[in-house]
PDB file of C-alpha atoms in Angstrom:
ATOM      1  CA  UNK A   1       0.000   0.000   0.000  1.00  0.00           C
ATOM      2  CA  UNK A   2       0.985   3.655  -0.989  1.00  0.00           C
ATOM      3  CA  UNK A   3       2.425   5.619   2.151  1.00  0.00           C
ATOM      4  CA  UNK A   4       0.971   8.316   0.806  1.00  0.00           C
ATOM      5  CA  UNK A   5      -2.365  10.417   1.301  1.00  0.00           C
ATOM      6  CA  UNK A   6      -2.914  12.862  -1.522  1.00  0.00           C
ATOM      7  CA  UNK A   7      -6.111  14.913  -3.091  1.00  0.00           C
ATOM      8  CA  UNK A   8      -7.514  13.067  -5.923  1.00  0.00           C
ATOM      9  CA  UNK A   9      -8.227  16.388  -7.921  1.00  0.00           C
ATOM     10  CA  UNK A  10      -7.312  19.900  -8.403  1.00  0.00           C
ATOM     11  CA  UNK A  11      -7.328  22.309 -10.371  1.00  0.00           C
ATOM     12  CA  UNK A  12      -4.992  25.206 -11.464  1.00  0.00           C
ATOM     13  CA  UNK A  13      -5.396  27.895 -13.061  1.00  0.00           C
ATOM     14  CA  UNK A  14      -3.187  28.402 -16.635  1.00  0.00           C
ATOM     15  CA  UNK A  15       0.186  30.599 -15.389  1.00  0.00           C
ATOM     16  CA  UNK A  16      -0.515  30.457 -11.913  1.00  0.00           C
ATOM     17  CA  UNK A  17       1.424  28.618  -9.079  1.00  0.00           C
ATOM     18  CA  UNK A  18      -0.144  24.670  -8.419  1.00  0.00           C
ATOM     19  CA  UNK A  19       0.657  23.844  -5.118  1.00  0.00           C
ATOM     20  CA  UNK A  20      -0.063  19.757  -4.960  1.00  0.00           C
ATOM     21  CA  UNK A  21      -0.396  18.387  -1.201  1.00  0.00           C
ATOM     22  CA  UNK A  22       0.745  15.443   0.140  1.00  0.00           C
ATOM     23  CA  UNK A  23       0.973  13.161   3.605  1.00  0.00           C
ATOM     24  CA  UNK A  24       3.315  10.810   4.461  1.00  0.00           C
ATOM     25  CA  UNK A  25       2.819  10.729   8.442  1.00  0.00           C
ATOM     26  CA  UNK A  26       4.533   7.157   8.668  1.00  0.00           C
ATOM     27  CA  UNK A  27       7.760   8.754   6.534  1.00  0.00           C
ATOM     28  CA  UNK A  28      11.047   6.595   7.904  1.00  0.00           C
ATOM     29  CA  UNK A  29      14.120   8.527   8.764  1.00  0.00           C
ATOM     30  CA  UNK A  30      15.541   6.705   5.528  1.00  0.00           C
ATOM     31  CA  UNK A  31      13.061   7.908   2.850  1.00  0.00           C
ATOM     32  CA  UNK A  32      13.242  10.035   0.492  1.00  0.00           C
ATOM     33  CA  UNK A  33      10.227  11.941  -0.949  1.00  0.00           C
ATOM     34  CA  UNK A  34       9.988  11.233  -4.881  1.00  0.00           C
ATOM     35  CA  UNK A  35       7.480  13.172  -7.191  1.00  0.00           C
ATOM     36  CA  UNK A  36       6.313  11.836 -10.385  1.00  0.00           C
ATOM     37  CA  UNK A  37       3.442  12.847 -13.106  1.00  0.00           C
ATOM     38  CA  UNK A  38       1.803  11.026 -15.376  1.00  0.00           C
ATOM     39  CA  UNK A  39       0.579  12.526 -18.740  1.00  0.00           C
ATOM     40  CA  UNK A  40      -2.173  10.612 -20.181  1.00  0.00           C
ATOM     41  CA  UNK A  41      -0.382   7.140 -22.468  1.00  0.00           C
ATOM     42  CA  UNK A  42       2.820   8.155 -21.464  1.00  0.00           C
ATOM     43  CA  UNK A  43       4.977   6.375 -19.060  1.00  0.00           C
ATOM     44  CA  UNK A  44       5.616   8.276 -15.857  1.00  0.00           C
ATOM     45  CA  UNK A  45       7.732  11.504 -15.894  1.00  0.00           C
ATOM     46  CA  UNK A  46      10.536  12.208 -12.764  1.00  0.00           C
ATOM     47  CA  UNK A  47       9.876  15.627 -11.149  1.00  0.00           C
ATOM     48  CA  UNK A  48      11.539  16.295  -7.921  1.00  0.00           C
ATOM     49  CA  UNK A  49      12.973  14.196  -4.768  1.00  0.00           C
ATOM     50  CA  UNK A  50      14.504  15.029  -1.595  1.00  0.00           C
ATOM     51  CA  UNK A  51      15.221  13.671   1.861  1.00  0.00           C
ATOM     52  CA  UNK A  52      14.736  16.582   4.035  1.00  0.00           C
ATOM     53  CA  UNK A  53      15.832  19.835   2.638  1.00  0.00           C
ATOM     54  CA  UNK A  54      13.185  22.062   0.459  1.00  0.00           C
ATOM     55  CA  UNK A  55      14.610  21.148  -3.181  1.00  0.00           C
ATOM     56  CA  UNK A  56      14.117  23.073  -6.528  1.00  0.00           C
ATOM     57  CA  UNK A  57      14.273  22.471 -10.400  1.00  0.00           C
ATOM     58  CA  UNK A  58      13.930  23.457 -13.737  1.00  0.00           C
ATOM     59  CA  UNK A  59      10.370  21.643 -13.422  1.00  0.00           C
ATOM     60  CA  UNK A  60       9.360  22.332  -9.887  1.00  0.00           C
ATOM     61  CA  UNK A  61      10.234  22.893  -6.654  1.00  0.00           C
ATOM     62  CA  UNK A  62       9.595  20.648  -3.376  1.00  0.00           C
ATOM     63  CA  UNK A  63       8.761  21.705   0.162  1.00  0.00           C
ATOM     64  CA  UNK A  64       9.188  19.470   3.169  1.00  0.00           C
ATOM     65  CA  UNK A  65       7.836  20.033   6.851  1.00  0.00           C
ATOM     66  CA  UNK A  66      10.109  20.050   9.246  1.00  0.00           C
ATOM     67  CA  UNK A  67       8.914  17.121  10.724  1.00  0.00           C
ATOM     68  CA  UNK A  68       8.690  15.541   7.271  1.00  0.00           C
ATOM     69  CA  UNK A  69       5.299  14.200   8.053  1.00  0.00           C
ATOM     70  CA  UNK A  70       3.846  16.537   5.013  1.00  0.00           C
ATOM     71  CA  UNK A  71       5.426  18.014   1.503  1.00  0.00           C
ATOM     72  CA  UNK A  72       3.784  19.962  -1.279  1.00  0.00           C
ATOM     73  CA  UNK A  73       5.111  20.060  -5.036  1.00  0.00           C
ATOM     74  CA  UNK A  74       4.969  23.723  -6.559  1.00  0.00           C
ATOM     75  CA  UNK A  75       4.647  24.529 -10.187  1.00  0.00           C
ATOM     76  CA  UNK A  76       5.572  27.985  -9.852  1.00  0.00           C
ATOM     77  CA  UNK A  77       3.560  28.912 -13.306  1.00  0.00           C
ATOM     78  CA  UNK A  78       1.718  26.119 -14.408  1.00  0.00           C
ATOM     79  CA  UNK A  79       0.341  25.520 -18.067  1.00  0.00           C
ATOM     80  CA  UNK A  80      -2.207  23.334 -20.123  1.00  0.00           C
ATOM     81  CA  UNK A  81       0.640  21.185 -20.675  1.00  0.00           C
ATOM     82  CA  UNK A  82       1.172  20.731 -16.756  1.00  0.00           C
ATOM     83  CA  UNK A  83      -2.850  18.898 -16.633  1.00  0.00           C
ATOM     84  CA  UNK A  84      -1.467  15.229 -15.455  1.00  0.00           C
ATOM     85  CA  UNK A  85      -1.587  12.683 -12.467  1.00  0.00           C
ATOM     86  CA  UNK A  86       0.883  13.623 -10.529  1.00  0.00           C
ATOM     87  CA  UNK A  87       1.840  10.954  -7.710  1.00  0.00           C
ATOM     88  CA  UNK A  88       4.012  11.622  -4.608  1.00  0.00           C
ATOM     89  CA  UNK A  89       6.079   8.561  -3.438  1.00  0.00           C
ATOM     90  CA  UNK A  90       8.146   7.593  -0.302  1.00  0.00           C
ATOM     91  CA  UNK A  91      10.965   5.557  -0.703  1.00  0.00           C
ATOM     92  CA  UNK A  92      13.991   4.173   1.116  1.00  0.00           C
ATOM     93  CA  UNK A  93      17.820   4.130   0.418  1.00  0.00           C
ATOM     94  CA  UNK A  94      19.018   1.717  -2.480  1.00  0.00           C
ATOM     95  CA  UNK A  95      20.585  -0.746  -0.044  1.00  0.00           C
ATOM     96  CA  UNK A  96      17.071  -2.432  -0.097  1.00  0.00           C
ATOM     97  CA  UNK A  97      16.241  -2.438  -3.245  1.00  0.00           C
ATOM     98  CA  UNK A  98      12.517  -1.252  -2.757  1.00  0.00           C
ATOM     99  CA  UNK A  99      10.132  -0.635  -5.253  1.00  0.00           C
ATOM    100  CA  UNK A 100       8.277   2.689  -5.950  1.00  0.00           C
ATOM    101  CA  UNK A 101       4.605   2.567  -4.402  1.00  0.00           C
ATOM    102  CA  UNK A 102       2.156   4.351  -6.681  1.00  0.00           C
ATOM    103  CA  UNK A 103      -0.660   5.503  -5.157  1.00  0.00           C
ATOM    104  CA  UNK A 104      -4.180   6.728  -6.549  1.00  0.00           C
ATOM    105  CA  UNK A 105      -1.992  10.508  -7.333  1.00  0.00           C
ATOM    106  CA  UNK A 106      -3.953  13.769  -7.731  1.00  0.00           C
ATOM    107  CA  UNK A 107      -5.304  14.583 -11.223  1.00  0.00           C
ATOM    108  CA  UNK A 108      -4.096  18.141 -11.664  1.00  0.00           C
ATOM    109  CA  UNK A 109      -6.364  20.180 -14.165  1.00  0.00           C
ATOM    110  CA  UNK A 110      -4.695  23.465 -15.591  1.00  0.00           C
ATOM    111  CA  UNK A 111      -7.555  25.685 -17.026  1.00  0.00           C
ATOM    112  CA  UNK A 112      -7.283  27.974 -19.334  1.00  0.00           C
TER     113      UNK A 112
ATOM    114  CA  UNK B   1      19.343   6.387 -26.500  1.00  0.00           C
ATOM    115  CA  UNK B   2      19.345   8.750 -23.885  1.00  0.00           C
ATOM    116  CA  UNK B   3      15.818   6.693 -22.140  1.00  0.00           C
ATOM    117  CA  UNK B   4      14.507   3.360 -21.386  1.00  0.00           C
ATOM    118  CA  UNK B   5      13.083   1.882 -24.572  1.00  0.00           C
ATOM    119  CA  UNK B   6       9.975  -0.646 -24.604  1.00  0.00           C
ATOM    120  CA  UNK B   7       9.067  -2.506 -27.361  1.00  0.00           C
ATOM    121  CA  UNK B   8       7.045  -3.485 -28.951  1.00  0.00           C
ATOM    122  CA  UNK B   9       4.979  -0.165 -28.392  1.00  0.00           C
ATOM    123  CA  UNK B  10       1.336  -1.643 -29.029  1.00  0.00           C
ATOM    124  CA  UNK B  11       0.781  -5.733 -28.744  1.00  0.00           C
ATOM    125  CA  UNK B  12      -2.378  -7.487 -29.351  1.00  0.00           C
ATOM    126  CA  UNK B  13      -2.220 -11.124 -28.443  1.00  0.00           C
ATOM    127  CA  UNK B  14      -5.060 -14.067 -28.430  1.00  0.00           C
ATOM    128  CA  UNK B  15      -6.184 -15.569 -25.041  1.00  0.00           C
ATOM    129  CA  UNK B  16      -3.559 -18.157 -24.719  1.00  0.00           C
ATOM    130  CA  UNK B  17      -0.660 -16.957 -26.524  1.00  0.00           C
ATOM    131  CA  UNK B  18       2.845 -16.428 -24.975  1.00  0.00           C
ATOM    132  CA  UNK B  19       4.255 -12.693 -25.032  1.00  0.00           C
ATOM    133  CA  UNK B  20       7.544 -11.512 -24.475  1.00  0.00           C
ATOM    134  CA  UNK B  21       7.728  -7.753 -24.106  1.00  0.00           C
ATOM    135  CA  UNK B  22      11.555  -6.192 -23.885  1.00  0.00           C
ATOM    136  CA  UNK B  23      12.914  -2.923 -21.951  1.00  0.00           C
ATOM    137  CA  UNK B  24      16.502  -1.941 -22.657  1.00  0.00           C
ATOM    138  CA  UNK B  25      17.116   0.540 -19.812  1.00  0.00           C
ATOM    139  CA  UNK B  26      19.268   3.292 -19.740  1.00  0.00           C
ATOM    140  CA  UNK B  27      22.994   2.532 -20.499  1.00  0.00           C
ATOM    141  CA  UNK B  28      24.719   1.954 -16.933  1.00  0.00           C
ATOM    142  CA  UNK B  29      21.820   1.778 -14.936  1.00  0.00           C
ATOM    143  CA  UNK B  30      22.236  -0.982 -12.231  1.00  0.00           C
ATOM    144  CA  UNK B  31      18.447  -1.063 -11.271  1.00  0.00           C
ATOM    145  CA  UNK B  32      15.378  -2.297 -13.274  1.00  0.00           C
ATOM    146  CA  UNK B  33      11.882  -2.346 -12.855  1.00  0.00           C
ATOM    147  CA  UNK B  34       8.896  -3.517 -14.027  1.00  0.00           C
ATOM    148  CA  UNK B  35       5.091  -2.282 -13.386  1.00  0.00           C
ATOM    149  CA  UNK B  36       2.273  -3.252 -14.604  1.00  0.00           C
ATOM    150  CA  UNK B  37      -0.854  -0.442 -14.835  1.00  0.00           C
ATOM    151  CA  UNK B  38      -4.294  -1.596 -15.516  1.00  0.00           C
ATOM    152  CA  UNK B  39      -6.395   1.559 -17.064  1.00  0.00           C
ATOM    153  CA  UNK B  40      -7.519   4.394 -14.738  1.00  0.00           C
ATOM    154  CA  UNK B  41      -5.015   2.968 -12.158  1.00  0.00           C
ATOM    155  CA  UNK B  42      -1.514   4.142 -10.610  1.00  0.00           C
ATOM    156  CA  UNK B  43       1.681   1.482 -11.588  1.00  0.00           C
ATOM    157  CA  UNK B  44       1.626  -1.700  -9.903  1.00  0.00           C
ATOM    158  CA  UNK B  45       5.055  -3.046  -8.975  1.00  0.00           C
ATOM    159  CA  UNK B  46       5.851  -6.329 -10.803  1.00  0.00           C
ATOM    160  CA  UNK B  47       9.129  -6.898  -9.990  1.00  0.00           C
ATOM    161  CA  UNK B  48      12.666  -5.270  -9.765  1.00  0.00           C
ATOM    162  CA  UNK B  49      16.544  -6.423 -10.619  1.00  0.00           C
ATOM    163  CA  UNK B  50      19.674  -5.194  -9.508  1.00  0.00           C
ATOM    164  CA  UNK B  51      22.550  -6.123 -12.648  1.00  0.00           C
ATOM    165  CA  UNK B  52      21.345  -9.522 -13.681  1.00  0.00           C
ATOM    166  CA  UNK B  53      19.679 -10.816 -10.230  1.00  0.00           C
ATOM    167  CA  UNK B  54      16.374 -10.787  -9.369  1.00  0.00           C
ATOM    168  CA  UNK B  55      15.579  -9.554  -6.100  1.00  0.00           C
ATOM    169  CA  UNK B  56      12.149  -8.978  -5.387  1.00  0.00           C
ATOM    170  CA  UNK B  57       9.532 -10.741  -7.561  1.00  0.00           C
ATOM    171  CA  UNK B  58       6.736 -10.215  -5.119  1.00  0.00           C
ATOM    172  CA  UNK B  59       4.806  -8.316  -7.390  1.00  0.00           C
ATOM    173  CA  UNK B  60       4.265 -10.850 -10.237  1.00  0.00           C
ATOM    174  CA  UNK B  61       0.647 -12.272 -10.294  1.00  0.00           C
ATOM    175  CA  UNK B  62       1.052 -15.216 -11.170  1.00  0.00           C
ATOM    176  CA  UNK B  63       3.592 -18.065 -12.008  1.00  0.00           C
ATOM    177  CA  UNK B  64       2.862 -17.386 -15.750  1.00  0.00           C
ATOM    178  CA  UNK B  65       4.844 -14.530 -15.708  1.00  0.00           C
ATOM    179  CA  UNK B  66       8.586 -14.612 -15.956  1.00  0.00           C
ATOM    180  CA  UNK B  67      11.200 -12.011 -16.354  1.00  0.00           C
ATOM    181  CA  UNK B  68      14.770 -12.009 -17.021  1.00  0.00           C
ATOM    182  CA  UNK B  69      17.676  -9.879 -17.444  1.00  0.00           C
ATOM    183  CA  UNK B  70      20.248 -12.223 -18.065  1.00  0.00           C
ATOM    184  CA  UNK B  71      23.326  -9.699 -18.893  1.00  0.00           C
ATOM    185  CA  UNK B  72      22.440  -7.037 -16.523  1.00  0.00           C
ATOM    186  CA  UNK B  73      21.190  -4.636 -19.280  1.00  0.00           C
ATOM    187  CA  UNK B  74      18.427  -5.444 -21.280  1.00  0.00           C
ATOM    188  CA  UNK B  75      15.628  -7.132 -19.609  1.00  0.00           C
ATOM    189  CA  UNK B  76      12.214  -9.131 -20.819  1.00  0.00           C
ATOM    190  CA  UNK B  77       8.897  -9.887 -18.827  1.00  0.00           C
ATOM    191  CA  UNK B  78       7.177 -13.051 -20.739  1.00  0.00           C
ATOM    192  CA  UNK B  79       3.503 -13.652 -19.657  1.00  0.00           C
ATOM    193  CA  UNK B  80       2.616 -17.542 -20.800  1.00  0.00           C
ATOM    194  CA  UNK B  81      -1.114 -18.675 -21.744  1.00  0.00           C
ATOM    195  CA  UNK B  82      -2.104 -14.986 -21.427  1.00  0.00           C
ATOM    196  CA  UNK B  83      -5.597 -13.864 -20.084  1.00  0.00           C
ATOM    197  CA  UNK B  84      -8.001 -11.219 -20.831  1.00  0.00           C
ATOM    198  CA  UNK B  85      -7.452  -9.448 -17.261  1.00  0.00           C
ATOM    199  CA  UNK B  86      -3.307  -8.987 -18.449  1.00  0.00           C
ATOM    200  CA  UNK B  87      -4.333  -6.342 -20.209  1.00  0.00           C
ATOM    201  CA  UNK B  88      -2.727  -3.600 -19.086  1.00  0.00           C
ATOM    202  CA  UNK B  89       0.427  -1.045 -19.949  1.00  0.00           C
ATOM    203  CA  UNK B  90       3.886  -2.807 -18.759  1.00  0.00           C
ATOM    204  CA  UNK B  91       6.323  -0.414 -17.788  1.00  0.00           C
ATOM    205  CA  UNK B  92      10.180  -0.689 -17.745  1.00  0.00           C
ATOM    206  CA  UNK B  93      12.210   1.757 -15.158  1.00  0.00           C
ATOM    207  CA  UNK B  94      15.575   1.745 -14.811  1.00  0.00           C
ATOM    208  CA  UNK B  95      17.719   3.883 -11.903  1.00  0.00           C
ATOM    209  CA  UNK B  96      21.762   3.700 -10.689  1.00  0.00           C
ATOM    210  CA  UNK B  97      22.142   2.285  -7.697  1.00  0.00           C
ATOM    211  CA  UNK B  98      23.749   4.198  -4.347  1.00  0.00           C
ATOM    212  CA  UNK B  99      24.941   3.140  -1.289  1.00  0.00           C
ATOM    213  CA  UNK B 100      23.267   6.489  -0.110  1.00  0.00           C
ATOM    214  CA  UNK B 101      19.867   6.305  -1.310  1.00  0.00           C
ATOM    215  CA  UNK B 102      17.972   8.776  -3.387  1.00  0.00           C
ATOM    216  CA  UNK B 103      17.920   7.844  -7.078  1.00  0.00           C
ATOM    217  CA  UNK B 104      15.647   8.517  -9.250  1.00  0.00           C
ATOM    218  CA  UNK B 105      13.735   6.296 -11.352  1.00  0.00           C
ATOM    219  CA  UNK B 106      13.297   6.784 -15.203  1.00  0.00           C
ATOM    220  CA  UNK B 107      10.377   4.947 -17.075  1.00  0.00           C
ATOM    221  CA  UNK B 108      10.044   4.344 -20.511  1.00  0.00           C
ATOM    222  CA  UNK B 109       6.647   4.708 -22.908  1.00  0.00           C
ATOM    223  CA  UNK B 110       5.464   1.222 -21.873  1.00  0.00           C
ATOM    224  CA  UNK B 111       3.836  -1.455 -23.870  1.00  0.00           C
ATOM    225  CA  UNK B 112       0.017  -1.733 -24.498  1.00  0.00           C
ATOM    226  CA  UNK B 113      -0.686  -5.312 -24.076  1.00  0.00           C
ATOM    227  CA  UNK B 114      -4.281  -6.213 -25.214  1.00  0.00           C
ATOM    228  CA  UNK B 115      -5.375  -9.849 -25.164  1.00  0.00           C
ATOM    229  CA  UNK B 116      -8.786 -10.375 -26.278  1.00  0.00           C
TER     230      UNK B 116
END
């Protein structure tokens, strides 16, 4: 089972900010937070990822609570081609070889 | 290429045919996956590899599916006597591996299976 609790919808409007939610109360001091979209028939895209410290890209930017018990995936200024399931993901270190555990994701709906 | 490549893209098969669907990963990548994602659903985990050895193959449904990767690079999942309900997309991830944690995974386009 996903780790993860997440909103199954939102929407965003075209060239503003998304701000995409997510819980991971039972996060281990190991894992990592992972963010990944889906655009509809394509395979699953890599955003973002980080282990404690707030993290930022040329696609996004990731902010983690303190406690790590919460994070939330900005799109600083989203567009149409942004609409996607977007899916947040805890996972541990290498050494154990474990899987990524897709959850349900939140269908993210830029409007124009 | 620079990504992980599935093929073949699109794959009908008959109810009882034998399928063999490849992913050649990314060049160097120590770590492969495979997911299977029935429609309207997230990725299911299938089963993952580290080089050539199997690790965890918790995922697979049944003992008519089979994968392999038997060079450490390119890898196939075979589903025997398929079934209407293995219709899905199969997807291939690949990731380096590190002591420290924190890769990141990189999927290819996946293949369509439809078995009718």
């Amino acid at each position: 089972d996903a780790k993860t609790t997440q909103p199954p919808s939102m929407d965003c409007a075209e060239g503003r900010a998304a701000n995409l939610p997510c819980n991971h109360s039972t996060i281990s001091g190991n894992e990592y937070v992972y963010w990944y979209r889906q655009i509809h028939s394509q395979g699953p895209q890599y955003i973002i990822h980080g282990l404690k410290n707030n993290e930022t890209n040329e696609m996004a930017s990731l902010i983690i609570t303190e406690d790590r018990k919460s994070s939330t995936l900005i799109l600083p200024h989203a567009t149409l081609r942004d609409t996607a399931v977007y899916y947040c993901i805890v996972r541990a270190d290498d050494n154990y070889g474990q899987n990524f555990v897709f959850g349900p994701g939140t269908r993210l709906s830029v409007l124009p | 290429g620079a990504g992980v490549s599935q093929s073949p893209r699109y794959k009908v098969a008959k109810r009882g045919q034998d399928v063999a669907l490849r992913c050649d990963p990314i060049s160097g990548h120590v770590s492969l996956f495979w997911y299977q994602q029935a429609l309207g659903q997230g990725p299911e985990f299938l089963t993952y590899f580290q080089n050539e050895a199997q690790l965890d193959k918790s995922g697979l449904p049944s003992d008519r599916f089979f994968a392999e990767r038997p060079e450490g690079s390119v890898s196939t999942l075979k589903i025997q006597r398929t079934q209407q309900e293995d219709s899905a997309v199969y997807l291939c991830a690949s990731s380096l591996w590190s002591i420290y944690g924190g890769t990141e995974a990189f999927f290819g386009q996946g293949t369509r299976l439809t078995v009718v």
